[in-house]
Short mmCIF file of C-alpha atoms in Angstrom, two decimals:
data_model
loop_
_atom_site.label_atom_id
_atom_site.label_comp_id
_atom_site.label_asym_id
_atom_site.label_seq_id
_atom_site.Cartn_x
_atom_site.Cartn_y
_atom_site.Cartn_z
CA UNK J 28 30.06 30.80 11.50
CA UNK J 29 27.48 29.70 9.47
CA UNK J 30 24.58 28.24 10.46
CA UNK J 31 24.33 24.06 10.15
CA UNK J 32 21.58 23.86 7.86
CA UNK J 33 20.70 20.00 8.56
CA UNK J 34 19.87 21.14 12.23
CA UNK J 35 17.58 24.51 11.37
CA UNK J 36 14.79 22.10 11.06
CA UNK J 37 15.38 19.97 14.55
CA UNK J 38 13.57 21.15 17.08
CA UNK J 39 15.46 21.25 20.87
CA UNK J 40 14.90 17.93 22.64
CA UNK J 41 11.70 17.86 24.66
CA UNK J 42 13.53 15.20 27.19
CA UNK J 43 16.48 17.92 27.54
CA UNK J 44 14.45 19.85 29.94
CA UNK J 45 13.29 16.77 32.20
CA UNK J 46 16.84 15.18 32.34
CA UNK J 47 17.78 18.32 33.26
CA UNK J 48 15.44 18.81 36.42
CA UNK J 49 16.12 15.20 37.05
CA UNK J 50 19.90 15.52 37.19
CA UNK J 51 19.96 18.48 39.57
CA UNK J 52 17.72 16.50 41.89
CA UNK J 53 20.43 14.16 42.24
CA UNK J 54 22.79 15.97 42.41
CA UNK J 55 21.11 17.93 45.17
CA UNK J 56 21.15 14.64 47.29
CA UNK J 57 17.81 13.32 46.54
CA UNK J 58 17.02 9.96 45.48
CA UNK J 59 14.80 9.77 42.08
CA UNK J 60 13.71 6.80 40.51
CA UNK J 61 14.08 6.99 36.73
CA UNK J 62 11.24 5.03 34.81
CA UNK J 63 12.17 7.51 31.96
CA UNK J 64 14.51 6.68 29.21
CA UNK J 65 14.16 3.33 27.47
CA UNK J 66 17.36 2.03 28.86
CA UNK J 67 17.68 -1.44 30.04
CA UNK J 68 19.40 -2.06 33.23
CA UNK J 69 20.24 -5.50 32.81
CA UNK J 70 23.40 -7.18 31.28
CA UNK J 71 23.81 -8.80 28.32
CA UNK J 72 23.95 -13.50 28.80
CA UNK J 73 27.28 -14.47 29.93
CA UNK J 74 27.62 -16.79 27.16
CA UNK J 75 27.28 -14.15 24.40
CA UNK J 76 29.67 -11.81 26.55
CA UNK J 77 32.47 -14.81 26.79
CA UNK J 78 32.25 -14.76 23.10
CA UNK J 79 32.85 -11.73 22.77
CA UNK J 80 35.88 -11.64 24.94
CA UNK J 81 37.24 -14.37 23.09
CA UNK J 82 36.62 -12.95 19.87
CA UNK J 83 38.28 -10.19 20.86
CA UNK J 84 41.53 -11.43 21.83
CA UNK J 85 42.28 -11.97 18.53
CA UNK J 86 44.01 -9.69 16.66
CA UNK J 87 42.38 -10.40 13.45
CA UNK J 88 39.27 -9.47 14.74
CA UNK J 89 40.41 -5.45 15.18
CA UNK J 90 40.81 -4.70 11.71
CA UNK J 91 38.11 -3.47 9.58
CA UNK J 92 35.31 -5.20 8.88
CA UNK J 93 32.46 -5.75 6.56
CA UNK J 94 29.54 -2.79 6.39
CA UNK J 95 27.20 -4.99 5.58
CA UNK J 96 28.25 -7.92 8.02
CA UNK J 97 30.01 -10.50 8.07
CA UNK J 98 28.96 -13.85 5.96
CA UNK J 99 28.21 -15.84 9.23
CA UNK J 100 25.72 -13.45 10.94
CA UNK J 101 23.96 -13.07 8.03
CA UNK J 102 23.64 -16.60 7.66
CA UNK J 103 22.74 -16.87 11.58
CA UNK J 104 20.00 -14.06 10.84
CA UNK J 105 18.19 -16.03 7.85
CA UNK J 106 17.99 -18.84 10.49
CA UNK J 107 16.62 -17.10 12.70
CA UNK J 108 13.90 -15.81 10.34
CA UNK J 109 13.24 -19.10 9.32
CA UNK J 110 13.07 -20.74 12.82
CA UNK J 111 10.81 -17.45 14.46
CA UNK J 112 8.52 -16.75 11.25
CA UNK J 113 9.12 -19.45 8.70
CA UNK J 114 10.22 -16.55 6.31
CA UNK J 115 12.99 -17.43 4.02
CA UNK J 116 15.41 -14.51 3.78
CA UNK J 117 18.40 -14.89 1.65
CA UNK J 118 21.69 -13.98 3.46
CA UNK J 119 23.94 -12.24 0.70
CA UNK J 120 20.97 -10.19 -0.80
CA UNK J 121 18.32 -9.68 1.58
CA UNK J 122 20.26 -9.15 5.15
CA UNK J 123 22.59 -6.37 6.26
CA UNK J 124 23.71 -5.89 9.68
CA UNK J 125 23.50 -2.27 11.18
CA UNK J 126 24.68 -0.35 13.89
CA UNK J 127 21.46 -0.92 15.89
CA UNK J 128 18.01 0.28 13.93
CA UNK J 129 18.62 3.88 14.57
CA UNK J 130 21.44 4.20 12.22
CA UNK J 131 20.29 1.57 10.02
CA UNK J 132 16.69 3.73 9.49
CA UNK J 133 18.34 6.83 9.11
CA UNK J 134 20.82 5.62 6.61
CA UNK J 135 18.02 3.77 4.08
CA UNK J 136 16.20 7.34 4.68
CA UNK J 137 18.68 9.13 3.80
CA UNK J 138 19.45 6.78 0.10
CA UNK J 139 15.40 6.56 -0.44
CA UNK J 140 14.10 9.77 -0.51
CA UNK J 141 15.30 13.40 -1.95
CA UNK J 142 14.13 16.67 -0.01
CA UNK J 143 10.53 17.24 -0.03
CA UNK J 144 8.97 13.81 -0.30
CA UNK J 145 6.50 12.99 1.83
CA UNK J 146 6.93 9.86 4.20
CA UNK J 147 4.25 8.98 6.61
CA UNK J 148 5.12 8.26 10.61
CA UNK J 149 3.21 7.04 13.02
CA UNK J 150 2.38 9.65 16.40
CA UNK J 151 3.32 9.76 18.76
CA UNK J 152 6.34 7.38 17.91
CA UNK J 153 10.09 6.84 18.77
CA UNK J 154 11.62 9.87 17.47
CA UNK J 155 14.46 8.86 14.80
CA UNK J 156 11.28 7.54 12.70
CA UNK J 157 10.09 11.12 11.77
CA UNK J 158 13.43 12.87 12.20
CA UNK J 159 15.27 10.72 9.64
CA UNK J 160 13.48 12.11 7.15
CA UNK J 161 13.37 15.86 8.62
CA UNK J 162 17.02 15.08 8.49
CA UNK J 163 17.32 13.49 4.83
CA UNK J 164 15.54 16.76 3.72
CA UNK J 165 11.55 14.97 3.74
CA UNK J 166 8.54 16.07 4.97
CA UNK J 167 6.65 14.45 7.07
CA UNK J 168 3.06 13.53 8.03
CA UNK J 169 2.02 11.90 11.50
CA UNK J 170 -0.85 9.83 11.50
CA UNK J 171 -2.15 9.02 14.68
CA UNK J 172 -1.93 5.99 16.98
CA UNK J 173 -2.97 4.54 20.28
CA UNK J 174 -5.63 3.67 22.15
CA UNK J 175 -7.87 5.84 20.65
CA UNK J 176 -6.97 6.00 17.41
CA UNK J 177 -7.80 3.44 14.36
CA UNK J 178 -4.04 3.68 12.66
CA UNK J 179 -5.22 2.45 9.47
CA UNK J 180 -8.50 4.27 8.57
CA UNK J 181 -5.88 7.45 9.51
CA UNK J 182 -3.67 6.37 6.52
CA UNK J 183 -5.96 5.79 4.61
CA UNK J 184 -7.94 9.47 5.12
CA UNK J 185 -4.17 10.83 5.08
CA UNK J 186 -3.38 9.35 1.51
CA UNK J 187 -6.62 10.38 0.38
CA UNK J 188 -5.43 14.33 1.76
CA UNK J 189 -1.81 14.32 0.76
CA UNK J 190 0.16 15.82 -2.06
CA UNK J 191 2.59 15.07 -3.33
CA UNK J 192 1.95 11.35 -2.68
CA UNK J 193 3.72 9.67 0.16
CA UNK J 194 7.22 7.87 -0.70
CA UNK J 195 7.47 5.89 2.38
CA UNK J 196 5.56 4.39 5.45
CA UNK J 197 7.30 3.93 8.63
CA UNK J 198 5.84 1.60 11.13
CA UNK J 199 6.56 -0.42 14.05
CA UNK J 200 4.70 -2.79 15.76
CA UNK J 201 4.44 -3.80 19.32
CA UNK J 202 4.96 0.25 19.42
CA UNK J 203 7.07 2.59 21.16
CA UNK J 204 5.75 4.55 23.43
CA UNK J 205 1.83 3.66 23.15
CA UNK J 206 2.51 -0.31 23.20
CA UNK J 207 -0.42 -0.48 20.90
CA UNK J 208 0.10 -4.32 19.45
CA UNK J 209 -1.56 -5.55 15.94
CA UNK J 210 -1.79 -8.77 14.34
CA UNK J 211 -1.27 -10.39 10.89
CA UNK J 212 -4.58 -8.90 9.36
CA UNK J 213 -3.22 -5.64 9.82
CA UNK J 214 0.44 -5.67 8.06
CA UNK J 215 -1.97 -8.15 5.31
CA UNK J 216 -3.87 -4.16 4.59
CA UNK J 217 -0.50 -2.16 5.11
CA UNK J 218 1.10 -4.95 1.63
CA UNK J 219 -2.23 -4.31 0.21
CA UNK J 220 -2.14 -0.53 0.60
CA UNK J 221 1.83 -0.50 -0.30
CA UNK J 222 1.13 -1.90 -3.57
CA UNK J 223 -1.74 0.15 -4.19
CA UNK J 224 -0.42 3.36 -3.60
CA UNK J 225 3.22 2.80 -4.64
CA UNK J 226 4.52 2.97 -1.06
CA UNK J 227 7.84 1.31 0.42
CA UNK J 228 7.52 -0.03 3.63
CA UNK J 229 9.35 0.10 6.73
CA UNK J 230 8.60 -1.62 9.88
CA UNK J 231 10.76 -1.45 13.26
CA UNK J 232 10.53 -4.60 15.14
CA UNK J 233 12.50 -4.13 18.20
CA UNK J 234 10.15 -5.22 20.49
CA UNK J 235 9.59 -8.46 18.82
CA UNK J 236 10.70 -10.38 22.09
CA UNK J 237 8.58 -8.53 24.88
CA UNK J 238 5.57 -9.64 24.75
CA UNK J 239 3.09 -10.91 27.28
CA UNK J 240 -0.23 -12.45 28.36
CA UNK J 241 -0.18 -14.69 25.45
CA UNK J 242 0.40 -12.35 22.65
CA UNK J 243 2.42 -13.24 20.01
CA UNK J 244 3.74 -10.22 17.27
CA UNK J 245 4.12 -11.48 14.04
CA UNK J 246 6.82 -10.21 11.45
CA UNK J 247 5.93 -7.53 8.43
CA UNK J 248 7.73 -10.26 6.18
CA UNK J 249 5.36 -12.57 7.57
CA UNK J 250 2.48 -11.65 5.04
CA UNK J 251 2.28 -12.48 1.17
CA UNK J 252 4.46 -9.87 -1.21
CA UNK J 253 5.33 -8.18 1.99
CA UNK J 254 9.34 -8.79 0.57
CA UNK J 255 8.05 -6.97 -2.81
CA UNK J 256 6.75 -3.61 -0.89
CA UNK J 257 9.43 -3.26 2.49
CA UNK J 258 11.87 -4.05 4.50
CA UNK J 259 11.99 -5.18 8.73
CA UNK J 260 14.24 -4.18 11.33
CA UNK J 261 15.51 -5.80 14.34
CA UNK J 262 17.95 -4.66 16.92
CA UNK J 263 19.36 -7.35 19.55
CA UNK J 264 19.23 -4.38 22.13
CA UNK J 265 15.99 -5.49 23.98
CA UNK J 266 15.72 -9.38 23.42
CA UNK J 267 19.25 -10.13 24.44
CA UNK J 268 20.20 -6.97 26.83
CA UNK J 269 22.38 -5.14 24.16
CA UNK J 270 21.84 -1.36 23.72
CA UNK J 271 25.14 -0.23 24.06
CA UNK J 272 26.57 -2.87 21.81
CA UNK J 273 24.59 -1.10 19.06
CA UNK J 274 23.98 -4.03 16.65
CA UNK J 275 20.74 -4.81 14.51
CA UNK J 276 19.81 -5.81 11.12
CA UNK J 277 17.47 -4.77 8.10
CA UNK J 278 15.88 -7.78 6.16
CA UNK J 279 13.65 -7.90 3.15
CA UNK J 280 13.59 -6.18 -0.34
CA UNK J 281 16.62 -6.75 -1.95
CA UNK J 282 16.73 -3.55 -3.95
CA UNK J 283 15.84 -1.74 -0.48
CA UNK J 284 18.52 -3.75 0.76
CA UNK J 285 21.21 -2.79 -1.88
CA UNK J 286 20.18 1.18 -1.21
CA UNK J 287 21.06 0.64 2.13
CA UNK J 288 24.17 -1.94 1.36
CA UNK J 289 25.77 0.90 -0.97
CA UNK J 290 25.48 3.95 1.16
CA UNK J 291 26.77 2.54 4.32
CA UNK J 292 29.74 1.49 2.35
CA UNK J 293 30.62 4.84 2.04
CA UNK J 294 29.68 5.77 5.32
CA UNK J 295 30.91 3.58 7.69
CA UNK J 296 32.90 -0.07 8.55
CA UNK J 297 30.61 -2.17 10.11
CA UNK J 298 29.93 -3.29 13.60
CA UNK J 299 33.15 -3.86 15.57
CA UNK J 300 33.61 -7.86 14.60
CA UNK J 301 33.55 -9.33 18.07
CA UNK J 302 30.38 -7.88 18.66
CA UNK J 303 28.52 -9.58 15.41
CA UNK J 304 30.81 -12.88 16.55
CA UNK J 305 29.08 -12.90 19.61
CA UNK J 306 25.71 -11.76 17.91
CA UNK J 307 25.93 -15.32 15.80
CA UNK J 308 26.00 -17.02 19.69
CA UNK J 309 22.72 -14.85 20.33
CA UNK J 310 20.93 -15.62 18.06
CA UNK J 311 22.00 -19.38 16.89
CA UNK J 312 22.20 -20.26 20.87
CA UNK J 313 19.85 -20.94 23.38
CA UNK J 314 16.76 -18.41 23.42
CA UNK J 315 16.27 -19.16 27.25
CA UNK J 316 17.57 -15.81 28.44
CA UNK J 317 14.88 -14.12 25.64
CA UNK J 318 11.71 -15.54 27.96
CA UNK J 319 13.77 -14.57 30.83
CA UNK J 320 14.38 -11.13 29.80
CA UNK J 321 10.81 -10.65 28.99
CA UNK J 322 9.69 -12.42 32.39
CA UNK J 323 11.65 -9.16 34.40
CA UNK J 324 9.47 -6.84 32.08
CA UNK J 325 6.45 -8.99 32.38
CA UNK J 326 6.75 -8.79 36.56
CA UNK J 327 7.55 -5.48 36.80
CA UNK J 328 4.86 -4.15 34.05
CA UNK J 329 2.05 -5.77 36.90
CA UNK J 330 4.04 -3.92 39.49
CA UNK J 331 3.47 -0.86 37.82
CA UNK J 332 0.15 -1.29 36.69
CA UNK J 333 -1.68 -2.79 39.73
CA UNK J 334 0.54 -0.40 41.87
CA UNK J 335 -0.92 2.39 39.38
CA UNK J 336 -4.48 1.35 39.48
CA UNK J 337 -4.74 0.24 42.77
CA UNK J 338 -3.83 4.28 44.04
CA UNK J 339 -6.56 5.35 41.57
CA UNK J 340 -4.34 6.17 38.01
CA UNK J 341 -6.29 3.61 36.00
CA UNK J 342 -3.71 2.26 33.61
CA UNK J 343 -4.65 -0.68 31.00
CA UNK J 344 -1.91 -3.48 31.07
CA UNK J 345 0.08 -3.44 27.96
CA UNK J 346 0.73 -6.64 25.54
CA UNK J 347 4.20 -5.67 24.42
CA UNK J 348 7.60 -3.76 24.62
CA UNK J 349 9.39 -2.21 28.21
CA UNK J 350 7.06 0.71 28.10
CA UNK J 351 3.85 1.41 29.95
CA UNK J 352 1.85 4.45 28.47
CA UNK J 353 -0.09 6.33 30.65
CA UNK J 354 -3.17 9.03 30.27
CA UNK J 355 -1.99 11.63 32.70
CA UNK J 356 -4.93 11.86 35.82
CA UNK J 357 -7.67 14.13 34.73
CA UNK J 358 -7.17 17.12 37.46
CA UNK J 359 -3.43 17.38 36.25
CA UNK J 360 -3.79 17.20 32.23
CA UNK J 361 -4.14 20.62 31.54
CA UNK J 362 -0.55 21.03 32.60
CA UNK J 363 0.30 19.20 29.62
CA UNK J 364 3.29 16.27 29.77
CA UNK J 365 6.29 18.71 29.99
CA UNK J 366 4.87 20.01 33.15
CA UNK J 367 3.52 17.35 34.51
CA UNK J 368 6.66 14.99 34.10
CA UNK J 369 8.47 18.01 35.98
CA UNK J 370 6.03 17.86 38.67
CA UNK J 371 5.93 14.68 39.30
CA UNK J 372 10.35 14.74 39.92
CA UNK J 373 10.05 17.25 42.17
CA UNK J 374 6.45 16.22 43.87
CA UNK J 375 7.08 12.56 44.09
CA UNK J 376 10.79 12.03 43.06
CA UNK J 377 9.79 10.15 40.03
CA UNK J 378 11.39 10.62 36.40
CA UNK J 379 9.10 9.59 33.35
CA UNK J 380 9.05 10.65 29.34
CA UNK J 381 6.55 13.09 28.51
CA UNK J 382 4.39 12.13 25.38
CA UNK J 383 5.23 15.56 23.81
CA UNK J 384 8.59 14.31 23.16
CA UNK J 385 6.92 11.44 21.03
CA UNK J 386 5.39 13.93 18.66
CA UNK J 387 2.33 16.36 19.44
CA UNK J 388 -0.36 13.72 20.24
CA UNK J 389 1.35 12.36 22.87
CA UNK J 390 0.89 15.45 24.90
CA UNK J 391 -1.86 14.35 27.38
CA UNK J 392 0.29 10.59 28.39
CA UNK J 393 3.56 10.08 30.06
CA UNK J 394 5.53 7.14 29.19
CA UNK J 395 6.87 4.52 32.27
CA UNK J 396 10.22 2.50 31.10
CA UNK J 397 10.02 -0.90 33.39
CA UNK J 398 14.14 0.03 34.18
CA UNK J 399 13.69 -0.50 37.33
CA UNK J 400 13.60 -3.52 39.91
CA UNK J 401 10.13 -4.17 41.57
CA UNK J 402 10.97 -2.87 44.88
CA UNK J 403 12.24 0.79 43.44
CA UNK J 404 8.86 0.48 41.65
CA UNK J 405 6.93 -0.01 44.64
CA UNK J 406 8.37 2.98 46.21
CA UNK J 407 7.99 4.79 43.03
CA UNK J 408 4.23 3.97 43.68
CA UNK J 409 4.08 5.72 47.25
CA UNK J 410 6.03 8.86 46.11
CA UNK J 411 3.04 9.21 43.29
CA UNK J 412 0.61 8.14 45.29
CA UNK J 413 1.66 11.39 47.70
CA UNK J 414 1.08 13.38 44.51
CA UNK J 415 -2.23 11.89 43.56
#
């Protein structure tokens, strides 16, 4: 056989090795508590699941439906918009539902750039952001975030050092896996640079909902000509309990928009149509379950951080998304994340992300997912405390 030339340039999973090690623990009897993929544990509202069984007792509702969405959830996501942000979007030409971000991003990737243009992604960061365009043929420079880091003077020194010029920004704010949070100055310079530089604009909102202590993340489309530079994403996965229903949207620039309309209509049939039936009910309905959902996260973030701190891993309390990101303790951070998420299975019977898999600047954190109750967090505390 030949070789598949799409994956010569994908690297082998860094989690790969740590699920790995994890899943032999378990299945060697012991019991490990996984704070390691970003995979919520709780189930979706009853109400939106009830529509969603009704929907889909109706035959109509099995045949194939509309790439970009049907009429009504586009309408109900304009609503939205207008309700959460007081941003008018316009639901035939600057809406289109996807299957969840990750397919959405790749997709308007894939129709935006042609091999060897240059698109800019934060790291670390989730991973589809800088393997979509790996994928689609780009390159691609990381420009560091986190706690350290000043994101934007970054860009701006990697602009000024980049040829040919950058086609695309990716960007996503409150941010997987550093939690680093921003506010409506900051995506006013990221238009500002956009336009300056000829840049389109894409910003992953998926943590829109999980915020705490106050903080409130505003939207990209939010700022002034931010519609004439970009586009947003959303994914009801986190807000409303939904991964596996895979379901999400892409507003903003219509032209983007269109790119993204027109290649998914060769590529696929849209989200199953119960499933966008009961997305109207999410997102038209009652947003209690939303400050619920974020409550859980909110409770067992301060279980994991005070736990953290309080057996000397000094952790700052993040602002936003499911995640905690931690500086792995000085005496073990020459083992590097890899290692030290391996140790930490076997040592304390604890499963976490290492930053490596984030991209290289991640190497000296782990990342926590709050998927577990309080109480498995507590004893996820002693086990690492045993460690420490």
């Amino acid at each position: 056989m030949n070789k598949f030339a799409r994956l010569d340039r994908l690297p082998p999973y860094v989690f790969a090795t740590v699920n790995k090690i994890k899943m032999d623990a378990r299945h060697a009897g012991q019991d490990i508590i996984d704070l390691g993929m970003g995979n919520p544990d709780l189930g979706a509202p009853q109400y939106i699941i009830d529509k969603l069984v009704e929907a889909a007792q109706k035959p109509h509702n099995h045949r194939y439906s509309a790439s970009m969405g049907i009429t009504k959830l586009r309408m109900a996501i304009a609503g939205w918009y207008k309700r959460r942000f007081d941003v008018d979007i316009d639901p035939d030409n600057e809406a289109i539902v996807t299957i969840g971000v990750k397919e959405g991003l790749s997709h308007l990737i894939l129709v935006t750039i042609r091999p060897g243009d240059v698109v800019f992604t934060p790291t670390p960061t989730y991973p589809i952001h800088p393997f979509s365009a790996i994928i689609a043929g780009g390159e691609v420079r990381g420009i560091p975030v986190g706690p350290d880091c000043d994101f934007f003077e970054n860009l701006i020194d990697a602009t000024r050092q980049t040829w040919p010029k950058p086609k695309v920004l990716i960007i996503s704010y409150p941010h997987n896996p550093t939690t680093e949070v921003v506010n409506i100055d900051f995506f006013e310079k990221i238009v500002d640079y956009a336009k300056e530089h000829n840049i389109m604009v894409i910003h992953d909102f998926a943590y829109a909902d999980l915020i705490f202590d106050g903080y409130v993340a505003p939207s990209f489309l939010q700022v002034k000509g931010a519609k004439d530079v970009g586009v947003e994403f959303f994914s009801l996965s986190k807000s409303y309990n939904m991964p596996g229903w895979r379901v999400g949207f892409c507003v903003g620039n219509p032209e983007i928009v269109a790119a993204l309309r027109r290649i998914k209509s060769y590529l696929d049939y849209g989200v199953f149509q119960p499933i966008q039936i009961a997305s109207i009910i999410a997102l038209n309905g009652p947003q209690d379950c939303v400050k619920d959902i974020c409550n859980t996260y909110k409770e067992r973030r301060d279980a994991l951080v005070n736990g953290l701190n309080r057996i000397g891993w000094n952790i700052k309390s993040p602002k936003g998304t499911m995640f905690v990101w931690a500086k792995i303790p000085g005496q073990y951070i020459k083992m590097g994340s890899v290692e030290f998420s391996k140790f930490i299975i076997k040592e304390a019977q604890v499963a976490v992300s290492p930053g490596l898999g984030f991209g290289e600047y991640g190497d000296e954190y782990v990342r926590f997912a709050l998927i577990e109750n309080t109480m498995r967090i507590n004893q996820a505390i002693r086990g690492i405390k045993k460690v420490l």
